[in-house]
Coordinates of N, CA and C in Angstrom, one line a residue:
Chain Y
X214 N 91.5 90.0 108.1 CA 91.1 90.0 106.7 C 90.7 88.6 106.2
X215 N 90.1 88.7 105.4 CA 89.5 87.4 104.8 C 90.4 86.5 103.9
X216 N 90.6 85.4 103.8 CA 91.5 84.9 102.8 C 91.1 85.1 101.4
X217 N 92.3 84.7 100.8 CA 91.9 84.2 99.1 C 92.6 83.0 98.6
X218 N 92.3 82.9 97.5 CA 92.6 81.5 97.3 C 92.4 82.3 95.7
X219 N 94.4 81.6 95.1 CA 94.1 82.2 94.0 C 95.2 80.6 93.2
X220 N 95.1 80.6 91.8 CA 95.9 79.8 91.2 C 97.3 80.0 91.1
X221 N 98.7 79.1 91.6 CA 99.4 79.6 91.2 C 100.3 79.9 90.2
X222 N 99.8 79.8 88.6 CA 100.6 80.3 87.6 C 98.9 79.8 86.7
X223 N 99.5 80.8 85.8 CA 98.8 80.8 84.5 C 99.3 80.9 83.1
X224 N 98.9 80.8 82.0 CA 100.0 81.3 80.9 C 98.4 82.1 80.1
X225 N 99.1 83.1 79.3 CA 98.4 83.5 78.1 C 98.9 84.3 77.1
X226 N 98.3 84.2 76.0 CA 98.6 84.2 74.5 C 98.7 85.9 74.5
X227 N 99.5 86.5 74.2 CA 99.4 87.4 74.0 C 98.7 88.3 72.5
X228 N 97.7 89.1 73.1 CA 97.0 89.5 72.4 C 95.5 89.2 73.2
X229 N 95.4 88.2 73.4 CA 94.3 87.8 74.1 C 93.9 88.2 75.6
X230 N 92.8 87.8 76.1 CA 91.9 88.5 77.3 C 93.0 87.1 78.5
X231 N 93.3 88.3 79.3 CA 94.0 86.9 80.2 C 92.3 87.4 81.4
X232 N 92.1 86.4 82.1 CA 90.9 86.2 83.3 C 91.7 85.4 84.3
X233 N 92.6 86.1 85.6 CA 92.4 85.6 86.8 C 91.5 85.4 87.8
X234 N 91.5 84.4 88.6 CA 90.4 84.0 89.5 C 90.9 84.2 90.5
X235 N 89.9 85.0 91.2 CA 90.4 84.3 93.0 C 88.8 84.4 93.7
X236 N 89.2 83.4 94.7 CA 88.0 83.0 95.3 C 88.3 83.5 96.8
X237 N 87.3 84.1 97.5 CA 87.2 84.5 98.7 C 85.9 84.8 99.4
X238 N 85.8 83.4 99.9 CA 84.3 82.4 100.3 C 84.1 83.2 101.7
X239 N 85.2 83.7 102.4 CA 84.7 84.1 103.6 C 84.7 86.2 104.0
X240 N 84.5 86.9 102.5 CA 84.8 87.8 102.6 C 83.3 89.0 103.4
X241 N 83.9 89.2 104.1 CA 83.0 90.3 105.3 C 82.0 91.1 104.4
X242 N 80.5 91.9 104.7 CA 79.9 92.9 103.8 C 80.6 94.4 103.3
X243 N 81.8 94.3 104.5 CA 82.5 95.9 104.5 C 83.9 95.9 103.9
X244 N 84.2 94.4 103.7 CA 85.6 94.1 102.4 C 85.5 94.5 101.5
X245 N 86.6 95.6 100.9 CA 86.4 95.1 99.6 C 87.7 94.1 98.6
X246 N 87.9 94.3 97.5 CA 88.4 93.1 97.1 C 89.3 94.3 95.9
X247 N 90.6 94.1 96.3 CA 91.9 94.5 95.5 C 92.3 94.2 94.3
X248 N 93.4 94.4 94.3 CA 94.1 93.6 93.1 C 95.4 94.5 92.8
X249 N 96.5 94.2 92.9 CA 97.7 94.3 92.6 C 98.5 93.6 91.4
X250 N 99.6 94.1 91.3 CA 100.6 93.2 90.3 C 102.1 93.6 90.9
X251 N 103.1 92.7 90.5 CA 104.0 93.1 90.8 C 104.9 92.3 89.7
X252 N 105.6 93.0 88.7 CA 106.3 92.9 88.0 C 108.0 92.7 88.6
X253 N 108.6 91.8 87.9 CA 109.8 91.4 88.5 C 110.7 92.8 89.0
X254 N 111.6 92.7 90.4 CA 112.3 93.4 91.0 C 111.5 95.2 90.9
X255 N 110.1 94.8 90.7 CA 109.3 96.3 90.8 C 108.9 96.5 92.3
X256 N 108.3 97.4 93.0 CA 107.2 97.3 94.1 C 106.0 96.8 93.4
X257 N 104.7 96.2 94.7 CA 103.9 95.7 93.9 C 102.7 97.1 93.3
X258 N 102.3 97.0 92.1 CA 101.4 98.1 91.6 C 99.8 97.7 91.7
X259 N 99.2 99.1 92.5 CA 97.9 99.0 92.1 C 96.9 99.0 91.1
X260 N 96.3 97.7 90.6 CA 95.3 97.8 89.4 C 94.0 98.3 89.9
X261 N 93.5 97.9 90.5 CA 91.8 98.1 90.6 C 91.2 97.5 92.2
X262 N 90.2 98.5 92.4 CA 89.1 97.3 93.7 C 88.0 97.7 93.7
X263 N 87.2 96.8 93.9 CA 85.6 96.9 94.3 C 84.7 96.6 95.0
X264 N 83.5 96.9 95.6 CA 82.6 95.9 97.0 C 82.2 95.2 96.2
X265 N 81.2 96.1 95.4 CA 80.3 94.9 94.5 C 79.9 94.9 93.3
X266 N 80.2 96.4 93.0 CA 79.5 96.4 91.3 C 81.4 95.7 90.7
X267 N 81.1 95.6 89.6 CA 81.9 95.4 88.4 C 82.5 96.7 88.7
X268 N 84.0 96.7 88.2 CA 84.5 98.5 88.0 C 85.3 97.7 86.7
X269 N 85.6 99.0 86.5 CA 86.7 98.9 85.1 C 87.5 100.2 85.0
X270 N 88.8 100.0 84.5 CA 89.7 101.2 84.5 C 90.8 101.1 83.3
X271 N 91.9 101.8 83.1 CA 92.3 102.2 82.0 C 93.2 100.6 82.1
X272 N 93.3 100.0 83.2 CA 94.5 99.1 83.3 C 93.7 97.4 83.2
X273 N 92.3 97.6 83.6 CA 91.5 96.1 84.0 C 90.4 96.2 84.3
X274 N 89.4 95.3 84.3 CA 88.3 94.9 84.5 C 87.9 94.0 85.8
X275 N 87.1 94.5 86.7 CA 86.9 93.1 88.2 C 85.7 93.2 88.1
X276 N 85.3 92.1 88.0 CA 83.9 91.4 87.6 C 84.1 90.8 89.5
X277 N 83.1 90.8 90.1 CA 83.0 90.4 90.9 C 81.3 89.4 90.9
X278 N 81.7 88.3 91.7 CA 80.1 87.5 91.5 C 79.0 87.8 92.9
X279 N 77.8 88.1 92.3 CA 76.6 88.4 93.5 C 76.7 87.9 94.8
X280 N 77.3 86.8 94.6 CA 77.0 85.8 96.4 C 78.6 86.9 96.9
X281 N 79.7 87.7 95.7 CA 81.1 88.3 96.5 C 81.5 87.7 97.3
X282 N 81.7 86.2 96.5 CA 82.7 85.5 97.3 C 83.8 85.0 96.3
X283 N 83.9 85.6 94.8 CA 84.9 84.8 94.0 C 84.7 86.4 93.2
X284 N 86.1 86.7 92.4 CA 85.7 87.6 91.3 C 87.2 87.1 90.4
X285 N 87.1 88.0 89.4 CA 87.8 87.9 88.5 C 88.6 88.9 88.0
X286 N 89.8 89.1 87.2 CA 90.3 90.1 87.0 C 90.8 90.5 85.8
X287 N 89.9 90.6 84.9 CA 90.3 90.9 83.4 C 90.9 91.5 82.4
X288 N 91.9 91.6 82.1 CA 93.0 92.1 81.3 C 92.9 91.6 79.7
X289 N 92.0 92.5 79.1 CA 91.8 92.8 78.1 C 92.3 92.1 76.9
X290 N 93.6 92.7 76.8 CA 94.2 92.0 75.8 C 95.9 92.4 76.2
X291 N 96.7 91.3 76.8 CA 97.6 91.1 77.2 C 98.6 91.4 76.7
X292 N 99.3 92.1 77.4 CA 100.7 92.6 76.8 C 101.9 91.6 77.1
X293 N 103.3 91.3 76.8 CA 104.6 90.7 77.7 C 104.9 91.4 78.6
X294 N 104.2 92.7 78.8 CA 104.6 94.0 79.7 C 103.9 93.3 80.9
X295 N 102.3 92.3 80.6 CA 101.5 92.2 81.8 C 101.7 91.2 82.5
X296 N 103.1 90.1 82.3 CA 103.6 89.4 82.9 C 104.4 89.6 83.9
X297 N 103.4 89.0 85.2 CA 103.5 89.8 86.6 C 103.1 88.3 87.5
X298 N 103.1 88.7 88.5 CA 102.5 88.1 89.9 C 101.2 88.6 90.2
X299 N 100.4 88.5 90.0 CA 98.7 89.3 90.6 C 98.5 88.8 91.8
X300 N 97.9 89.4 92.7 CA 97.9 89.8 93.9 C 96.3 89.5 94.3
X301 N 95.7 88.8 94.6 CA 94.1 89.7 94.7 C 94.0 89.7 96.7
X302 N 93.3 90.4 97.1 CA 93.5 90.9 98.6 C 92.1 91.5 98.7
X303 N 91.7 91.2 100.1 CA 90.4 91.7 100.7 C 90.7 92.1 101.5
X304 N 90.4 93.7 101.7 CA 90.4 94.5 102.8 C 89.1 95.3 103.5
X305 N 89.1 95.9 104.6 CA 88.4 97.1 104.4 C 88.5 97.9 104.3
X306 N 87.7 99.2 103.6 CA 87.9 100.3 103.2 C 89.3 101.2 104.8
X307 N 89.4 102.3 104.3 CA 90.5 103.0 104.9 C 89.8 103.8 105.6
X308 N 89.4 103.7 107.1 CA 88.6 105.0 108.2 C 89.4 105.0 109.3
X309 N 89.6 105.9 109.9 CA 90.3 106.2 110.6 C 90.0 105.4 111.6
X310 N 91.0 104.3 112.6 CA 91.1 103.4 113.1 C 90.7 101.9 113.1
X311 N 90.4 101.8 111.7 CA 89.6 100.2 111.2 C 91.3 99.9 110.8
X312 N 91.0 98.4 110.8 CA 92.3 97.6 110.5 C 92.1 97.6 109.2
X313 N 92.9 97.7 108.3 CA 92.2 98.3 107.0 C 93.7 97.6 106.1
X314 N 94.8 96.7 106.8 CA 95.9 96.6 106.4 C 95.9 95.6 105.1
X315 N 97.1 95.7 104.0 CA 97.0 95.1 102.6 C 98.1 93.6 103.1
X316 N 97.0 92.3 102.9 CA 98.2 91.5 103.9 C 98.1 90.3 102.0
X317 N 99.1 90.5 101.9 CA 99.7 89.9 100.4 C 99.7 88.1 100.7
X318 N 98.9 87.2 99.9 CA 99.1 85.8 100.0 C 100.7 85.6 98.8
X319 N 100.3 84.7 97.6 CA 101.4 84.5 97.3 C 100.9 84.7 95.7
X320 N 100.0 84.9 95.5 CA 99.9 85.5 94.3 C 99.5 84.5 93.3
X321 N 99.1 85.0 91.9 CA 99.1 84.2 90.9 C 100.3 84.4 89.7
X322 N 100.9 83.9 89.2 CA 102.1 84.0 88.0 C 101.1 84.3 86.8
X323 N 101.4 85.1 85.9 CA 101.1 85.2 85.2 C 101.9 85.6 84.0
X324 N 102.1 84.5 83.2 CA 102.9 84.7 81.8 C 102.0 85.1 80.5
X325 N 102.9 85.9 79.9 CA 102.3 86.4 78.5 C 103.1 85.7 77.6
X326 N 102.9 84.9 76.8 CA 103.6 84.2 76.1 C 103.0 84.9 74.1
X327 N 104.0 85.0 73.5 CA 104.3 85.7 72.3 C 103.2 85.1 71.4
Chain D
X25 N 102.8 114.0 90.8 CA 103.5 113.5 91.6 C 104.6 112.9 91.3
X26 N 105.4 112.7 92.7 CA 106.9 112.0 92.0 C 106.6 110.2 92.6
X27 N 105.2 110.2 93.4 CA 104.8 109.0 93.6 C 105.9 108.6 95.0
X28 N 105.6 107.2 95.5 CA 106.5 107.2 96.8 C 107.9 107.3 96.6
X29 N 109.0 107.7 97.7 CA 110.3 107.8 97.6 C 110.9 107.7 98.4
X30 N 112.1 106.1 98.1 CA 112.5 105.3 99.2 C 114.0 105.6 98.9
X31 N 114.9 105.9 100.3 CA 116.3 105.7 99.7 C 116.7 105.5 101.2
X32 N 117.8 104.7 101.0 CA 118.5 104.5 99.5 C 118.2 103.6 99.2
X33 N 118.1 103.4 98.0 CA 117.7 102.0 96.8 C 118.7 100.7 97.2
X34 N 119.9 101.0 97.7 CA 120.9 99.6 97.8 C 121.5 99.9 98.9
X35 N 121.4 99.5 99.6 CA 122.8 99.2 100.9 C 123.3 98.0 101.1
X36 N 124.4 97.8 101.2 CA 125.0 96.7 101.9 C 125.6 97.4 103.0
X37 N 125.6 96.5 104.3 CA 126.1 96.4 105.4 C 126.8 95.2 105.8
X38 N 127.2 95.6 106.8 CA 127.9 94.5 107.5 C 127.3 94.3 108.9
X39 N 127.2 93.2 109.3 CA 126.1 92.8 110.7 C 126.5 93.2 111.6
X40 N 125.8 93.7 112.5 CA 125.7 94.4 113.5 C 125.6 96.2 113.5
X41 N 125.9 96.5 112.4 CA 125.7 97.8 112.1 C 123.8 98.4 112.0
X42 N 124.2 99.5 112.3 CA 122.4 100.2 112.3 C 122.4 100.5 110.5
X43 N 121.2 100.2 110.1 CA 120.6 100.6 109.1 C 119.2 101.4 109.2
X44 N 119.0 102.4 108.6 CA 117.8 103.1 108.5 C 117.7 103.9 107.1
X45 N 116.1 103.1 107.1 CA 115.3 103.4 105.7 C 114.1 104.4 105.4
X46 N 114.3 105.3 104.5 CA 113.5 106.1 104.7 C 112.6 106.3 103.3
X47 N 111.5 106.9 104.2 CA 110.5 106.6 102.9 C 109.7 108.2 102.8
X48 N 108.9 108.7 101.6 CA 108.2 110.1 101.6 C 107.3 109.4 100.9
X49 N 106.3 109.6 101.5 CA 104.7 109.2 100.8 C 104.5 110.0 100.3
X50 N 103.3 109.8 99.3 CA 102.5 110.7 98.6 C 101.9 111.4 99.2
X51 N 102.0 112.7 99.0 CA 101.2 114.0 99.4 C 99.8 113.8 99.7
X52 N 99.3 113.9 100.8 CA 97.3 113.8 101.0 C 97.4 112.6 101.3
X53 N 98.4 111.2 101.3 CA 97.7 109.9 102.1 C 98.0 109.7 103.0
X54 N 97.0 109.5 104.0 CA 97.2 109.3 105.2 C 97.7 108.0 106.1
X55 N 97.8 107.3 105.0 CA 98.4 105.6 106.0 C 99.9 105.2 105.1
X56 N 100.5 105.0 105.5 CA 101.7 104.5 105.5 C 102.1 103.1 105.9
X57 N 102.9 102.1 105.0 CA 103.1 100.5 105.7 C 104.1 100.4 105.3
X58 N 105.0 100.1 106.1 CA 106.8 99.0 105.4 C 106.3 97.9 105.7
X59 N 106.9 97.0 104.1 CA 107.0 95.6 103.9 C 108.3 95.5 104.1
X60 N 108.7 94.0 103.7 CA 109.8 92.9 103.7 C 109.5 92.0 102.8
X61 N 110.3 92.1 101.4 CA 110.1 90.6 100.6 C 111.2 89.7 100.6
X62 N 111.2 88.8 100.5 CA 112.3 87.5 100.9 C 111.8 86.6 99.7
X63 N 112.1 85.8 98.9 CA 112.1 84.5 98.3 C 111.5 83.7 98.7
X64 N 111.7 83.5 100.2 CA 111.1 82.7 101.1 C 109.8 82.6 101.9
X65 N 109.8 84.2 102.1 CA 108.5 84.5 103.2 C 107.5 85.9 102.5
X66 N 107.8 85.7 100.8 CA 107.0 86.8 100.1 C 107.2 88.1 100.8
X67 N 105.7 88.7 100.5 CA 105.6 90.3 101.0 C 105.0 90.3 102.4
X68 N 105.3 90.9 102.9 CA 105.4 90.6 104.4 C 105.0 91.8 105.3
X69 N 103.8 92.1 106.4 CA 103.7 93.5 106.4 C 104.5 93.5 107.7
X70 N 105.3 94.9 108.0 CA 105.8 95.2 109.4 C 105.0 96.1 110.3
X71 N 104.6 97.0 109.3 CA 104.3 97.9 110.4 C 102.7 98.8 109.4
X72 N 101.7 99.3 109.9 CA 101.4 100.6 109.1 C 100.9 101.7 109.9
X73 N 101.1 102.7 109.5 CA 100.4 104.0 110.6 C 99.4 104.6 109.8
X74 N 98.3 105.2 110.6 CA 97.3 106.3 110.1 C 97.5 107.4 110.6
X75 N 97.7 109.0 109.5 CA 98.0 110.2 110.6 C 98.9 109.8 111.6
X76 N 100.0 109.3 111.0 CA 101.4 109.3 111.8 C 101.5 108.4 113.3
X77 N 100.4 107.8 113.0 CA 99.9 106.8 114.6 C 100.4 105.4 114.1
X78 N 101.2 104.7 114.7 CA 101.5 103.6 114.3 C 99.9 102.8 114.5
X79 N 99.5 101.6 113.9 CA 98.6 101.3 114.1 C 98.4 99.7 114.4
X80 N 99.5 99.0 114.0 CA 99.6 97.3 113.8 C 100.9 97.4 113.6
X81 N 101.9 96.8 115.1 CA 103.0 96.6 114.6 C 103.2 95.2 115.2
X82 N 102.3 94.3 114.8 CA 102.5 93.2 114.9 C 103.3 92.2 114.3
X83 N 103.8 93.0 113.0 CA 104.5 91.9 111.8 C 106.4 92.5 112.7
X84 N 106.3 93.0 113.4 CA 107.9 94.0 113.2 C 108.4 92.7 113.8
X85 N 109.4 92.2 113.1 CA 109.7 90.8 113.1 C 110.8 90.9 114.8
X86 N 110.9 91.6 115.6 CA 111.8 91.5 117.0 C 112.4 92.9 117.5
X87 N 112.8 93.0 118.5 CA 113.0 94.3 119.1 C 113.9 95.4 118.4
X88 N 114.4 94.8 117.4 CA 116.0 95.6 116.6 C 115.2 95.9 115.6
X89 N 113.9 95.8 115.4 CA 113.5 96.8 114.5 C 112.2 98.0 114.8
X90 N 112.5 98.7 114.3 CA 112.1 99.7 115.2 C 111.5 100.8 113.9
X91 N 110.2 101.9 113.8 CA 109.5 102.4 112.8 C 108.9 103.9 113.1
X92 N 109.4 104.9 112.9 CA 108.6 106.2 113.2 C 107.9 106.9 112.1
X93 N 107.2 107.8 112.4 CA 107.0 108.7 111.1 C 106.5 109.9 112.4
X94 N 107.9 110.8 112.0 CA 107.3 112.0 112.8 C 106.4 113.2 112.5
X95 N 106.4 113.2 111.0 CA 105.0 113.7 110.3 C 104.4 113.1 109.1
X96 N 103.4 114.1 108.4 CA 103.0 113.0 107.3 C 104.0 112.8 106.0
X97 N 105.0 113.4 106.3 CA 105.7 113.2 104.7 C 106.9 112.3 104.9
X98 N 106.8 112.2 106.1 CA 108.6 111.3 106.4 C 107.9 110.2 107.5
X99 N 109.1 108.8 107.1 CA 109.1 107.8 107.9 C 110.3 107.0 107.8
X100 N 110.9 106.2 109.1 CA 111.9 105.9 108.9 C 111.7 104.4 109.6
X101 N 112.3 103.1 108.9 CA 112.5 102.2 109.5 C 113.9 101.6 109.9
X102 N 114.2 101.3 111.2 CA 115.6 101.7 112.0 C 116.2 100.3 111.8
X103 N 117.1 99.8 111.4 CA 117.3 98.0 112.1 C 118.7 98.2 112.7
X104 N 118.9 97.6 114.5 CA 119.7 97.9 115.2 C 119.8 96.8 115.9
X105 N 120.9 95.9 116.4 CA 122.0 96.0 115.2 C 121.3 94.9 113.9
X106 N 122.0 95.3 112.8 CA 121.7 94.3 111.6 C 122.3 93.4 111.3
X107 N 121.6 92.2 111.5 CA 122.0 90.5 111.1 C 121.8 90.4 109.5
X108 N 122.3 89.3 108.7 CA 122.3 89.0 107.3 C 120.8 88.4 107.5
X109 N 120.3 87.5 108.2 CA 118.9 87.4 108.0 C 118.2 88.7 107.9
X110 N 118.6 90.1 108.0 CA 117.4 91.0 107.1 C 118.3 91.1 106.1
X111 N 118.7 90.4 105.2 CA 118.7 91.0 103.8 C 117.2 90.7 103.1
X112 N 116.9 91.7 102.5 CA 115.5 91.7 102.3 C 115.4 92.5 101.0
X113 N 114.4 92.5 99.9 CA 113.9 94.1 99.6 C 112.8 94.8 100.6
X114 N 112.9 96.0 100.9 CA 112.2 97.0 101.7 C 111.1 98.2 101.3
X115 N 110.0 97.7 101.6 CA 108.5 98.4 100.6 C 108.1 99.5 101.6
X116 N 108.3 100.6 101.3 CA 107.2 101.3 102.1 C 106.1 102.3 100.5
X117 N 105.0 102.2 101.3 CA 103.5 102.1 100.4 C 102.6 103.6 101.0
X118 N 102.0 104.1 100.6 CA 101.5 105.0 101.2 C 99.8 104.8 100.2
X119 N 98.9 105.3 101.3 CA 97.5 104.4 100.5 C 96.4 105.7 100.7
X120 N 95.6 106.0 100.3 CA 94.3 106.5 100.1 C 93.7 106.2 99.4
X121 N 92.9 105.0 99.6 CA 91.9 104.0 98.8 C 92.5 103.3 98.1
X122 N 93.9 103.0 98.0 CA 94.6 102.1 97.5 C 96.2 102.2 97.6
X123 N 97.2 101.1 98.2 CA 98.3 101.4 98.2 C 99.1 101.4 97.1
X124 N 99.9 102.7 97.1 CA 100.7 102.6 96.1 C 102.4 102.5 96.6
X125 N 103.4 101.7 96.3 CA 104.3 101.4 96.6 C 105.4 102.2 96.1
X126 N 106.5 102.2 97.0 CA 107.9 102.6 96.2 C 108.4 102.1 95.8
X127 N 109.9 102.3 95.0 CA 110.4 101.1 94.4 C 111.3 100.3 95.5
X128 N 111.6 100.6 96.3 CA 112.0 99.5 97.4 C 113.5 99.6 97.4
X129 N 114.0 99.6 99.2 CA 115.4 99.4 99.0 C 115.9 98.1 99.1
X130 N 117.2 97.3 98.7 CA 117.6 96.7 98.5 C 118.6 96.3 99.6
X131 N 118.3 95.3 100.6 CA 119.2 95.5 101.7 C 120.2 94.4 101.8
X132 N 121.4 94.1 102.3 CA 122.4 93.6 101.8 C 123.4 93.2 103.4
X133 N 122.8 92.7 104.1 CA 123.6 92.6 105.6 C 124.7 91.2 105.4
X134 N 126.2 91.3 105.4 CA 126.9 90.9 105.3 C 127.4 90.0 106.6

């Protein structure tokens, strides 16, 4: 799987749009690009993934950039609830015998501050 | 759904004893993975199967650990005997186009 490279902590104002980055300069045409969270003493939870268009869902937004080698992960307007660890991970899709496994770096911190 | 389901949630042991952890994936997904989180060495993959086939058990950290799933609704990961270096939390995740996790057991080797 392809690496990522993400920041390790962030803060944001609650109420406001938090935007995580992660960059992954060496990601394959058949990767796609995840995103998890893991909230303290939780398992980690799935938010969203994409190859290449932008998606959006009830939980976030992943803006991915054309060259798909950096995207972003947008959380609207931030709860204390959405203070988590984000996760971002490049896999390939799930076919029967492709290495398809979710290999977790270290995450970004992400605080929601009041 | 009742989503994935790991038990038991807490064990403590005492070392050298067998521990085994069991997990039920969600209904219709076909891949299954137990993790390992530590403080130290984060989330950690051990093992994952497709259709009950183990597939990459490259992470299974030494021979005392050991991973089946004899069909698709059941999996067990075995540790024999158990040292305090696995005190761990314990993830198994079951995925169809995206992994979803359990709440993890809590392992406690004395």
């Amino acid at each position: 799987d392809a690496k990522t490279t993400q920041p390790t902590s962030m803060d944001c104002a609650e109420g406001r749009a938090a935007n995580l980055p992660c960059n992954h300069s060496t990601i394959s045409g058949n990767e796609y690009v995840y995103w998890y969270r893991q909230i303290h003493s939780q398992g980690p939870q799935y938010i969203i993934h994409g190859l290449k268009n932008n998606e959006t869902n009830e939980m976030a937004s992943l803006i991915i950039t054309e060259d798909r080698k950096s995207s972003t992960l947008i959380l609207p307007h931030a709860t204390l609830r959405d203070t988590a660890v984000y996760y971002c991970i490049v896999r390939v899709a799930e076919s029967g015998g492709s290495n398809y496994k979710l290999t977790f770096g270290k995450g970004t911190l992400l605080t929601v501050n009041p | 759904d009742a989503g994935v389901i790991q038990s038991p949630r807490h064990e403590v042991t005492e070392m050298g004893q067998e521990v085994t952890l069991r997990c039920k994936p969600i209904s219709g997904h076909n891949s299954l993975f137990w993790y390992r989180q530590t403080m130290m060495r984060g989330l950690e993959l051990l093992i994952y199967f497709n259709n009950n086939v183990p597939i990459d058990d490259s992470g299974m950290p030494e021979d005392r650990f050991s991973a089946k799933m004899p069909n698709a609704s059941f999996s067990t990961l075995k540790i024999q005997p158990s040292e305090p270096r696995d005190s761990a939390v314990y993830f198994c995740a079951s995925s169809f186009r995206g992994g979803f996790f359990g709440p993890g057991t809590r392992l406690t080797v004395l």
